[in-house]
mmCIF file of C-alpha atoms in Angstrom:
data_model
loop_
_atom_site.group_PDB
_atom_site.id
_atom_site.type_symbol
_atom_site.label_atom_id
_atom_site.label_comp_id
_atom_site.label_asym_id
_atom_site.label_seq_id
_atom_site.Cartn_x
_atom_site.Cartn_y
_atom_site.Cartn_z
ATOM 1 C CA MET E 1 -14.380 -27.285 -10.807
ATOM 2 C CA SER E 2 -16.194 -26.566 -7.199
ATOM 3 C CA ASP E 3 -14.692 -25.718 -4.504
ATOM 4 C CA ASN E 4 -15.693 -28.886 -2.601
ATOM 5 C CA GLU E 5 -14.111 -30.762 -5.709
ATOM 6 C CA ILE E 6 -10.918 -29.304 -4.846
ATOM 7 C CA ASP E 7 -10.737 -30.051 -1.041
ATOM 8 C CA GLN E 8 -11.736 -33.823 -1.775
ATOM 9 C CA ASN E 9 -8.376 -34.206 -4.308
ATOM 10 C CA GLU E 10 -6.188 -32.075 -1.501
ATOM 11 C CA ASN E 11 -7.830 -34.743 0.845
ATOM 12 C CA LEU E 12 -6.704 -37.459 -1.489
ATOM 13 C CA MET E 13 -3.122 -36.319 -2.060
ATOM 14 C CA SER E 14 -2.323 -35.813 1.914
ATOM 15 C CA VAL E 15 -3.554 -39.522 2.102
ATOM 16 C CA ASP E 16 -1.598 -41.166 -0.809
ATOM 17 C CA SER E 17 1.377 -39.224 0.360
ATOM 18 C CA SER E 18 1.041 -40.352 4.035
ATOM 19 C CA ASP E 19 0.616 -43.952 2.774
ATOM 20 C CA GLU E 20 3.783 -43.467 0.382
ATOM 21 C CA ASP E 21 6.182 -42.342 3.809
ATOM 22 C CA SER E 22 4.603 -45.120 6.098
ATOM 23 C CA ASN E 23 5.372 -47.688 3.415
ATOM 24 C CA ASP E 24 8.673 -46.224 2.480
ATOM 25 C CA SER E 25 9.736 -46.455 6.422
ATOM 26 C CA GLU E 26 8.585 -49.988 6.820
ATOM 27 C CA ASP E 27 10.535 -50.613 4.075
ATOM 28 C CA GLU E 28 13.735 -48.871 5.581
ATOM 29 C CA GLU E 29 12.816 -50.796 8.870
ATOM 30 C CA SER E 30 12.538 -54.279 6.866
ATOM 31 C CA SER E 31 16.247 -53.800 5.451
ATOM 32 C CA MET E 32 17.523 -52.682 8.607
ATOM 33 C CA LYS E 33 16.076 -55.930 10.117
ATOM 34 C CA ASP E 34 17.629 -57.988 7.372
ATOM 35 C CA GLN E 35 21.120 -56.196 7.653
ATOM 36 C CA LYS E 36 21.099 -57.067 11.262
ATOM 37 C CA ASP E 37 20.154 -60.440 11.112
ATOM 38 C CA GLN E 38 22.665 -60.845 8.036
ATOM 39 C CA VAL E 39 25.390 -59.196 10.720
ATOM 40 C CA GLY E 40 24.271 -61.305 13.367
ATOM 41 C CA ASN E 41 24.500 -64.616 10.945
ATOM 42 C CA LEU E 42 27.859 -63.552 10.228
ATOM 43 C CA LYS E 43 29.178 -63.050 13.908
ATOM 44 C CA ILE E 44 27.497 -66.627 14.361
ATOM 45 C CA ASN E 45 29.468 -67.831 11.609
ATOM 46 C CA LYS E 46 32.594 -66.605 12.777
ATOM 47 C CA LYS E 47 33.059 -68.733 15.577
ATOM 48 C CA TRP E 48 35.091 -71.513 15.972
ATOM 49 C CA THR E 49 33.159 -74.309 15.540
ATOM 50 C CA ASP E 50 35.011 -77.170 13.857
ATOM 51 C CA ARG E 51 37.076 -77.963 17.148
ATOM 52 C CA GLU E 52 39.535 -80.695 15.656
ATOM 53 C CA ARG E 53 42.735 -81.152 16.637
ATOM 54 C CA VAL E 54 45.704 -83.411 15.389
ATOM 55 C CA LEU E 55 48.142 -84.994 17.524
ATOM 56 C CA LEU E 56 51.681 -85.025 15.759
ATOM 57 C CA LEU E 57 54.579 -87.118 17.623
ATOM 58 C CA CYS E 58 57.175 -89.635 16.169
ATOM 59 C CA SER E 59 58.915 -92.229 17.785
ATOM 60 C CA ARG E 60 62.651 -92.843 19.595
ATOM 61 C CA GLY E 61 65.820 -93.066 17.538
ATOM 62 C CA SER E 62 63.985 -91.159 14.551
ATOM 63 C CA VAL E 63 66.049 -89.846 11.748
ATOM 64 C CA ALA E 64 66.682 -85.872 11.218
ATOM 65 C CA ARG E 65 64.572 -86.276 8.143
ATOM 66 C CA THR E 66 61.495 -87.097 9.707
ATOM 67 C CA ARG E 67 61.850 -84.282 12.685
ATOM 68 C CA HIS E 68 62.465 -81.507 9.754
ATOM 69 C CA LEU E 69 59.135 -83.084 8.159
ATOM 70 C CA ILE E 70 57.409 -82.900 11.620
ATOM 71 C CA ASN E 71 58.486 -79.076 11.974
ATOM 72 C CA ASP E 72 57.531 -78.371 8.241
ATOM 73 C CA LEU E 73 54.070 -80.013 8.849
ATOM 74 C CA LYS E 74 53.559 -77.731 12.045
ATOM 75 C CA ARG E 75 54.167 -74.689 10.110
ATOM 76 C CA LEU E 76 51.603 -75.569 7.132
ATOM 77 C CA MET E 77 49.180 -76.995 9.882
ATOM 78 C CA PRO E 78 47.872 -74.500 12.415
ATOM 79 C CA HIS E 79 45.445 -77.043 14.469
ATOM 80 C CA ILE E 80 48.528 -79.598 14.930
ATOM 81 C CA ARG E 81 49.193 -80.239 18.951
ATOM 82 C CA SER E 82 53.169 -81.715 18.914
ATOM 83 C CA GLU E 83 54.458 -83.924 21.640
ATOM 84 C CA ALA E 84 57.489 -85.442 23.172
ATOM 85 C CA LYS E 85 58.839 -88.410 21.414
ATOM 86 C CA TYR E 86 57.105 -91.626 22.322
ATOM 87 C CA GLY E 87 59.373 -95.016 23.162
ATOM 88 C CA LYS E 88 58.485 -98.111 21.807
ATOM 89 C CA SER E 89 56.451 -100.439 23.519
ATOM 90 C CA LYS E 90 53.771 -102.989 23.512
ATOM 91 C CA SER E 91 51.009 -101.100 24.571
ATOM 92 C CA MET E 92 51.281 -98.503 21.579
ATOM 93 C CA ALA E 93 47.738 -98.246 20.869
ATOM 94 C CA ASP E 94 46.272 -97.981 24.096
ATOM 95 C CA ASP E 95 49.224 -95.164 24.803
ATOM 96 C CA LEU E 96 48.721 -92.994 21.922
ATOM 97 C CA ASN E 97 45.139 -92.848 22.533
ATOM 98 C CA GLU E 98 45.292 -91.623 26.202
ATOM 99 C CA MET E 99 47.881 -89.457 24.723
ATOM 100 C CA SER E 100 45.611 -87.863 22.376
ATOM 101 C CA GLU E 101 42.382 -87.844 24.695
ATOM 102 C CA LEU E 102 44.543 -86.002 27.251
ATOM 103 C CA ALA E 103 45.727 -83.388 24.422
ATOM 104 C CA ASN E 104 41.912 -83.231 23.596
ATOM 105 C CA CYS E 105 42.895 -84.398 19.815
ATOM 106 C CA THR E 106 40.652 -86.466 17.597
ATOM 107 C CA LYS E 107 43.129 -87.058 15.036
ATOM 108 C CA CYS E 108 46.827 -88.378 15.159
ATOM 109 C CA LEU E 109 49.498 -88.503 13.151
ATOM 110 C CA TYR E 110 52.735 -91.140 14.170
ATOM 111 C CA PHE E 111 55.924 -91.202 12.763
ATOM 112 C CA GLU E 112 57.142 -94.565 13.308
ATOM 113 C CA SER E 113 61.239 -95.503 12.835
ATOM 114 C CA ARG E 114 62.782 -98.903 12.349
ATOM 115 C CA LYS E 115 66.776 -99.327 12.137
ATOM 116 C CA GLY E 116 67.409 -96.015 11.742
ATOM 117 C CA ARG E 117 66.441 -96.006 8.266
ATOM 118 C CA ASP E 118 62.775 -97.193 7.375
ATOM 119 C CA VAL E 119 59.856 -94.738 8.284
ATOM 120 C CA TYR E 120 56.410 -95.640 8.872
ATOM 121 C CA LEU E 121 53.439 -93.213 9.242
ATOM 122 C CA TRP E 122 50.191 -93.889 11.294
ATOM 123 C CA MET E 123 47.266 -92.178 10.422
ATOM 124 C CA SER E 124 44.085 -92.369 13.194
ATOM 125 C CA HIS E 125 40.561 -91.366 14.009
ATOM 126 C CA ILE E 126 40.831 -91.273 17.780
ATOM 127 C CA ASP E 127 36.949 -91.812 18.244
ATOM 128 C CA GLY E 128 36.572 -95.280 17.614
ATOM 129 C CA GLY E 129 39.080 -95.665 14.161
ATOM 130 C CA PRO E 130 39.662 -96.284 11.425
ATOM 131 C CA SER E 131 43.688 -96.235 11.112
ATOM 132 C CA ALA E 132 46.145 -96.706 8.342
ATOM 133 C CA LYS E 133 49.763 -97.515 8.564
ATOM 134 C CA PHE E 134 52.170 -96.517 5.470
ATOM 135 C CA LEU E 135 55.536 -96.706 4.433
ATOM 136 C CA VAL E 136 57.054 -93.149 3.496
ATOM 137 C CA ARG E 137 59.839 -93.150 0.829
ATOM 138 C CA ASN E 138 61.065 -90.324 -0.769
ATOM 139 C CA LEU E 139 60.981 -87.816 1.732
ATOM 140 C CA HIS E 140 61.927 -84.205 1.479
ATOM 141 C CA SER E 141 61.471 -81.470 3.766
ATOM 142 C CA MET E 142 61.380 -77.835 2.850
ATOM 143 C CA ASN E 143 64.793 -76.873 3.408
ATOM 144 C CA GLU E 144 66.268 -79.636 1.672
ATOM 145 C CA LEU E 145 64.368 -79.040 -1.456
ATOM 146 C CA ASN E 146 65.192 -74.974 -1.447
ATOM 147 C CA MET E 147 61.923 -74.510 -3.745
ATOM 148 C CA ILE E 148 60.908 -70.848 -4.814
ATOM 149 C CA GLY E 149 57.608 -71.111 -3.792
ATOM 150 C CA ASN E 150 56.689 -69.675 -0.378
ATOM 151 C CA CYS E 151 53.219 -68.945 1.530
ATOM 152 C CA LEU E 152 51.903 -67.200 4.643
ATOM 153 C CA LYS E 153 52.171 -69.143 8.174
ATOM 154 C CA GLY E 154 48.609 -70.632 9.511
ATOM 155 C CA SER E 155 47.099 -69.827 5.750
ATOM 156 C CA ARG E 156 44.385 -71.816 4.990
ATOM 157 C CA PRO E 157 45.161 -75.050 1.912
ATOM 158 C CA ILE E 158 43.104 -76.289 -1.023
ATOM 159 C CA LEU E 159 42.869 -80.008 -0.459
ATOM 160 C CA SER E 160 43.321 -81.761 -3.839
ATOM 161 C CA PHE E 161 42.778 -85.346 -4.771
ATOM 162 C CA ASP E 162 43.056 -87.644 -7.365
ATOM 163 C CA PRO E 163 39.639 -88.671 -9.157
ATOM 164 C CA LYS E 164 40.900 -92.487 -8.392
ATOM 165 C CA PHE E 165 40.234 -91.943 -4.656
ATOM 166 C CA ASP E 166 36.526 -92.331 -5.257
ATOM 167 C CA GLU E 167 36.994 -95.829 -7.459
ATOM 168 C CA LYS E 168 37.665 -98.129 -4.639
ATOM 169 C CA PRO E 169 36.391 -98.233 -1.021
ATOM 170 C CA HIS E 170 39.753 -98.672 0.839
ATOM 171 C CA LEU E 171 40.424 -95.598 -1.313
ATOM 172 C CA ASN E 172 37.709 -93.477 -0.370
ATOM 173 C CA ILE E 173 38.199 -94.196 3.738
ATOM 174 C CA ILE E 174 42.100 -93.012 3.104
ATOM 175 C CA LYS E 175 40.613 -89.795 1.393
ATOM 176 C CA ASN E 176 38.570 -89.368 4.074
ATOM 177 C CA LEU E 177 41.332 -89.771 6.771
ATOM 178 C CA LEU E 178 43.560 -87.226 4.649
ATOM 179 C CA PHE E 179 41.077 -84.748 4.364
ATOM 180 C CA ASN E 180 39.655 -85.039 8.059
ATOM 181 C CA ILE E 181 43.616 -84.650 9.069
ATOM 182 C CA PHE E 182 45.026 -82.116 6.971
ATOM 183 C CA LYS E 183 42.407 -79.603 6.337
ATOM 184 C CA THR E 184 42.750 -76.478 8.754
ATOM 185 C CA PRO E 185 39.497 -75.856 10.405
ATOM 186 C CA ASN E 186 37.122 -72.371 9.601
ATOM 187 C CA HIS E 187 38.150 -69.614 12.040
ATOM 188 C CA HIS E 188 40.918 -71.399 14.023
ATOM 189 C CA PRO E 189 42.570 -68.801 16.025
ATOM 190 C CA LYS E 190 46.030 -69.928 15.066
ATOM 191 C CA SER E 191 44.747 -69.644 11.284
ATOM 192 C CA GLN E 192 44.751 -66.875 8.916
ATOM 193 C CA PRO E 193 41.951 -66.160 6.748
ATOM 194 C CA PHE E 194 43.889 -66.557 3.544
ATOM 195 C CA ILE E 195 44.032 -69.363 0.619
ATOM 196 C CA ASP E 196 47.031 -69.148 -0.975
ATOM 197 C CA HIS E 197 48.178 -72.706 -1.090
ATOM 198 C CA ILE E 198 47.389 -76.359 -2.106
ATOM 199 C CA PHE E 199 47.622 -79.610 -0.637
ATOM 200 C CA ASN E 200 47.746 -82.131 -3.532
ATOM 201 C CA PHE E 201 47.440 -85.738 -2.931
ATOM 202 C CA ALA E 202 48.185 -87.661 -6.692
ATOM 203 C CA LEU E 203 47.753 -91.583 -6.919
ATOM 204 C CA THR E 204 50.217 -93.369 -9.012
ATOM 205 C CA VAL E 205 49.508 -96.988 -10.510
ATOM 206 C CA ASP E 206 50.550 -98.921 -8.032
ATOM 207 C CA GLU E 207 48.259 -97.500 -5.642
ATOM 208 C CA ASN E 208 51.204 -95.012 -3.839
ATOM 209 C CA ILE E 209 49.950 -91.442 -2.930
ATOM 210 C CA TRP E 210 52.201 -88.466 -3.658
ATOM 211 C CA PHE E 211 52.018 -85.504 -1.400
ATOM 212 C CA ARG E 212 52.928 -82.242 -2.899
ATOM 213 C CA ASN E 213 52.701 -78.653 -1.561
ATOM 214 C CA TYR E 214 51.875 -76.401 -4.248
ATOM 215 C CA GLN E 215 51.554 -71.974 -3.873
ATOM 216 C CA ILE E 216 48.840 -70.251 -5.913
ATOM 217 C CA ILE E 217 50.725 -67.656 -8.042
ATOM 218 C CA ASN E 218 47.664 -67.022 -10.175
ATOM 219 C CA GLU E 219 43.993 -68.155 -9.798
ATOM 220 C CA LYS E 220 43.060 -66.902 -13.140
ATOM 221 C CA GLU E 221 45.973 -68.928 -15.354
ATOM 222 C CA ASN E 222 46.042 -71.633 -12.902
ATOM 223 C CA GLU E 223 49.755 -71.067 -12.282
ATOM 224 C CA LEU E 224 51.504 -72.468 -9.182
ATOM 225 C CA GLN E 225 54.936 -73.401 -7.767
ATOM 226 C CA GLU E 226 55.816 -75.877 -5.554
ATOM 227 C CA ILE E 227 56.637 -75.407 -1.760
ATOM 228 C CA GLY E 228 57.423 -78.267 -0.232
ATOM 229 C CA PRO E 229 57.885 -80.723 1.664
ATOM 230 C CA ARG E 230 56.929 -84.059 -0.553
ATOM 231 C CA PHE E 231 57.188 -87.574 0.110
ATOM 232 C CA VAL E 232 55.485 -90.483 -0.734
ATOM 233 C CA LEU E 233 53.131 -92.718 1.258
ATOM 234 C CA GLN E 234 52.697 -96.451 0.434
ATOM 235 C CA LEU E 235 49.502 -98.306 1.917
ATOM 236 C CA ILE E 236 50.294 -101.224 4.309
ATOM 237 C CA ARG E 237 47.017 -101.642 6.043
ATOM 238 C CA ILE E 238 43.587 -100.363 7.051
ATOM 239 C CA PHE E 239 42.466 -101.192 10.869
ATOM 240 C CA ASP E 240 39.119 -101.196 11.833
ATOM 241 C CA GLY E 241 40.075 -99.122 15.677
ATOM 242 C CA SER E 242 42.281 -96.709 16.462
ATOM 243 C CA PHE E 243 46.085 -97.972 15.703
ATOM 244 C CA CYS E 244 44.426 -101.606 16.140
ATOM 245 C CA GLY E 245 41.085 -103.698 15.415
ATOM 246 C CA ALA E 246 40.188 -105.854 12.617
ATOM 247 C CA VAL E 247 42.126 -105.537 9.207
ATOM 248 C CA LEU E 248 40.028 -103.962 6.760
ATOM 249 C CA TYR E 249 42.330 -103.990 4.128
ATOM 250 C CA ASP E 250 45.876 -105.469 3.617
ATOM 251 C CA ASN E 251 47.795 -104.241 0.659
ATOM 252 C CA PRO E 252 48.936 -107.252 -1.544
ATOM 253 C CA GLU E 253 51.504 -105.556 -3.010
ATOM 254 C CA TYR E 254 53.403 -104.302 -0.273
ATOM 255 C CA LEU E 255 56.584 -105.492 0.027
ATOM 256 C CA SER E 256 58.657 -104.453 3.354
ATOM 257 C CA PRO E 257 62.177 -102.658 3.024
ATOM 258 C CA ASN E 258 63.899 -106.136 4.767
ATOM 259 C CA HIS E 259 62.965 -107.843 1.880
ATOM 260 C CA PHE E 260 64.313 -105.540 -0.722
ATOM 261 C CA ARG E 261 67.719 -105.538 1.557
ATOM 262 C CA ARG E 262 67.861 -109.512 1.636
ATOM 263 C CA GLN E 263 67.492 -109.510 -2.072
ATOM 264 C CA LEU E 264 70.309 -107.291 -2.759
ATOM 265 C CA LYS E 265 72.635 -109.534 0.055
ATOM 266 C CA LEU E 266 71.751 -112.208 -1.930
ATOM 267 C CA GLN E 267 72.696 -110.907 -5.184
ATOM 268 C CA LYS E 268 76.192 -110.176 -3.619
ATOM 269 C CA ALA E 269 76.604 -112.849 -2.067
ATOM 270 C CA ALA E 270 75.737 -114.649 -5.491
ATOM 271 C CA GLU E 271 78.046 -112.295 -7.140
ATOM 272 C CA PHE E 272 81.077 -113.530 -4.653
ATOM 273 C CA ASN E 273 80.240 -117.224 -5.139
ATOM 274 C CA LEU E 274 80.562 -116.609 -8.680
ATOM 275 C CA LYS E 275 83.905 -114.843 -8.417
ATOM 276 C CA ASN E 276 85.430 -117.380 -6.256
ATOM 277 C CA GLN E 277 84.065 -120.182 -8.567
ATOM 278 C CA GLN E 278 85.546 -118.437 -11.616
ATOM 279 C CA LYS E 279 88.936 -118.029 -9.641
ATOM 280 C CA GLU E 280 89.276 -121.854 -8.302
ATOM 281 C CA GLU E 281 88.511 -122.963 -12.199
ATOM 282 C CA GLN E 282 91.252 -120.547 -13.190
ATOM 283 C CA LYS E 283 93.670 -122.440 -10.782
ATOM 284 C CA ILE E 284 92.863 -125.763 -11.665
ATOM 285 C CA LYS E 285 93.606 -124.974 -15.309
ATOM 286 C CA GLU E 286 96.800 -123.361 -14.238
ATOM 287 C CA LYS E 287 97.453 -126.485 -12.153
ATOM 288 C CA ILE E 288 96.671 -128.798 -15.328
ATOM 289 C CA ILE E 289 98.814 -126.859 -17.708
ATOM 290 C CA ARG E 290 101.674 -127.648 -15.215
ATOM 291 C CA GLU E 291 101.508 -131.185 -14.835
ATOM 292 C CA VAL E 292 101.430 -131.597 -18.790
ATOM 293 C CA LYS E 293 105.415 -132.265 -19.718
ATOM 294 C CA LEU E 294 106.590 -131.655 -23.077
ATOM 295 C CA ASP E 295 109.234 -134.260 -24.181
ATOM 296 C CA ASP E 296 112.446 -132.094 -24.300
ATOM 297 C CA PRO E 297 115.300 -134.725 -25.778
ATOM 298 C CA ILE E 298 118.197 -132.010 -25.011
ATOM 299 C CA GLY E 299 117.063 -132.031 -21.099
ATOM 300 C CA GLU E 300 118.030 -135.784 -21.381
ATOM 301 C CA ILE E 301 121.603 -135.281 -21.797
ATOM 302 C CA PHE E 302 122.289 -133.554 -18.729
ATOM 303 C CA ASN E 303 120.114 -135.873 -16.499
ATOM 304 C CA THR E 304 122.397 -138.148 -14.117
ATOM 305 C CA LYS E 305 119.641 -140.154 -12.779
ATOM 306 C CA SER E 306 116.825 -142.502 -14.938
ATOM 307 C CA GLU E 307 113.855 -141.927 -14.226
ATOM 308 C CA ASP E 308 113.142 -145.063 -12.796
ATOM 309 C CA ASN E 309 115.107 -144.289 -9.718
ATOM 310 C CA LYS E 310 113.831 -141.108 -9.473
ATOM 311 C CA ASN E 311 110.343 -142.866 -8.710
ATOM 312 C CA ASN E 312 112.118 -145.181 -6.560
ATOM 313 C CA ASP E 313 113.797 -142.618 -4.523
ATOM 314 C CA ASP E 314 110.139 -140.627 -4.294
ATOM 315 C CA ASP E 315 108.533 -144.171 -3.254
ATOM 316 C CA GLU E 316 110.915 -144.796 -0.555
ATOM 317 C CA ASN E 317 110.402 -141.392 0.640
ATOM 318 C CA MET E 318 106.688 -141.862 0.968
ATOM 319 C CA GLU E 319 107.154 -144.868 2.899
ATOM 320 C CA GLU E 320 109.794 -143.499 5.788
ATOM 321 C CA GLU E 321 107.408 -140.595 6.144
ATOM 322 C CA GLU E 322 104.780 -142.644 6.556
ATOM 323 C CA VAL E 323 106.576 -144.864 9.257
ATOM 324 C CA GLU E 324 107.395 -141.841 10.913
ATOM 325 C CA LYS E 325 104.005 -140.744 11.198
ATOM 326 C CA GLU E 326 102.779 -144.116 12.714
ATOM 327 C CA GLU E 327 105.657 -143.975 15.268
ATOM 328 C CA LYS E 328 104.422 -140.496 16.259
ATOM 329 C CA LYS E 329 100.839 -142.014 16.742
ATOM 330 C CA LYS E 330 102.209 -144.899 18.919
ATOM 331 C CA LYS E 331 104.473 -142.884 21.171
ATOM 332 C CA ILE E 332 101.615 -140.161 21.868
ATOM 333 C CA LYS E 333 99.278 -143.228 22.402
ATOM 334 C CA ILE E 334 101.878 -144.582 24.935
ATOM 335 C CA LYS E 335 102.188 -141.345 26.705
ATOM 336 C CA ASN E 336 98.146 -141.055 27.020
ATOM 337 C CA ASN E 337 98.285 -144.398 28.764
ATOM 338 C CA GLN E 338 100.840 -143.556 30.826
ATOM 339 C CA GLU E 339 99.502 -140.624 32.143
ATOM 340 C CA LEU E 340 96.187 -142.045 32.573
ATOM 341 C CA ASN E 341 97.666 -144.738 34.559
ATOM 342 C CA ALA E 342 99.586 -142.123 36.578
ATOM 343 C CA ALA E 343 96.433 -140.308 37.372
ATOM 344 C CA LYS E 344 94.547 -143.995 38.480
ATOM 345 C CA THR E 345 97.272 -144.830 40.495
ATOM 346 C CA LEU E 346 97.192 -141.471 42.356
ATOM 347 C CA ARG E 347 93.369 -141.672 43.016
ATOM 348 C CA ARG E 348 93.826 -144.694 44.873
ATOM 349 C CA LYS E 349 96.366 -143.171 46.718
ATOM 350 C CA ILE E 350 94.397 -140.705 47.661
ATOM 351 C CA LEU E 351 91.339 -142.977 48.362
ATOM 352 C CA LYS E 352 93.484 -145.297 50.759
ATOM 353 C CA GLY E 353 94.222 -141.918 52.615
ATOM 354 C CA ARG E 354 91.341 -141.132 53.247
ATOM 355 C CA ILE E 355 89.910 -144.487 54.371
ATOM 356 C CA ARG E 356 92.834 -144.878 56.780
ATOM 357 C CA LYS E 357 92.069 -141.541 58.369
ATOM 358 C CA LYS E 358 88.350 -142.397 59.007
ATOM 359 C CA LYS E 359 89.032 -145.462 60.566
ATOM 360 C CA ALA E 360 91.807 -143.605 62.673
ATOM 361 C CA LYS E 361 89.117 -141.489 63.895
ATOM 362 C CA LYS E 362 86.528 -143.757 64.521
ATOM 363 C CA THR E 363 89.214 -145.831 66.853
ATOM 364 C CA ILE E 364 89.869 -142.830 68.810
ATOM 365 C CA LYS E 365 86.132 -141.880 69.226
ATOM 366 C CA LYS E 366 85.934 -145.699 70.818
#
């Protein structure tokens, strides 16, 4: 090779190396930019964007068990804001909507207790509805159950819904309500970045909702352990607005607890009446048995009076008693008449005395 060719090759090699260096630097710069963009996106995603809060309160006169349930829900749901007990009033819808707006809450959970035994749950979306009313049954708190499972305070749950919720429109509305209320917003300041428990909402054949809370022990083997609390919700009505409005759905299978209590009372009353009837029938039977007299030939020897004389004596005694009663009635009538006459005479005398006094006054004036 000549000297000129060698110089040309060296120049080409230097150009190639410079191109490679420039390409490497460009790749590094692009990768750095991508990493910065990713970090920036992560920072943006870490912001607390879902600002939904839930107002939780109960009515006055609520049972201790409902108060314990409310405390359990406060521990499990960090996005809840509690409020003092609410007294019953006719303007319940307006008051609760105003209270939730003042607390910057978009959802509301209201436990209403009646007669110290019946518990009702209102779930409402404050911004224009919908809202639903449930009857709470079989309510048990975490301390009462004393389960083995446990979860971190403020950790985020997985919401598990029965597939039957998607089959009917009214169940779909309830599913959306439950999802928006029980979900913990991402990056909430009071929440922890862990998912260690599951809120399960199961549907029964009669469309009752069973709430259960489970701890995730092993994800691979799908091993769960119940924590508590637990309760059953029976749907009563779904309303168009927040705590009011047109009725979107009315449960035809719902019967109030008063109906069942009335049936029990009627059943007890029927049992009591049946026992009384049996007692009366027994008394009548005993009386009939006593009235039946058998012939006693030996007893006739010791009878000093005949049966005819006995019957005559009984008749005479009955007549004497009737005469005495009539005489007493006559005496009472005479006394009443005498008292009336005496009262009339007194009244006449009083009136005459008043008239005389008036006449005397008139003469004096003249």
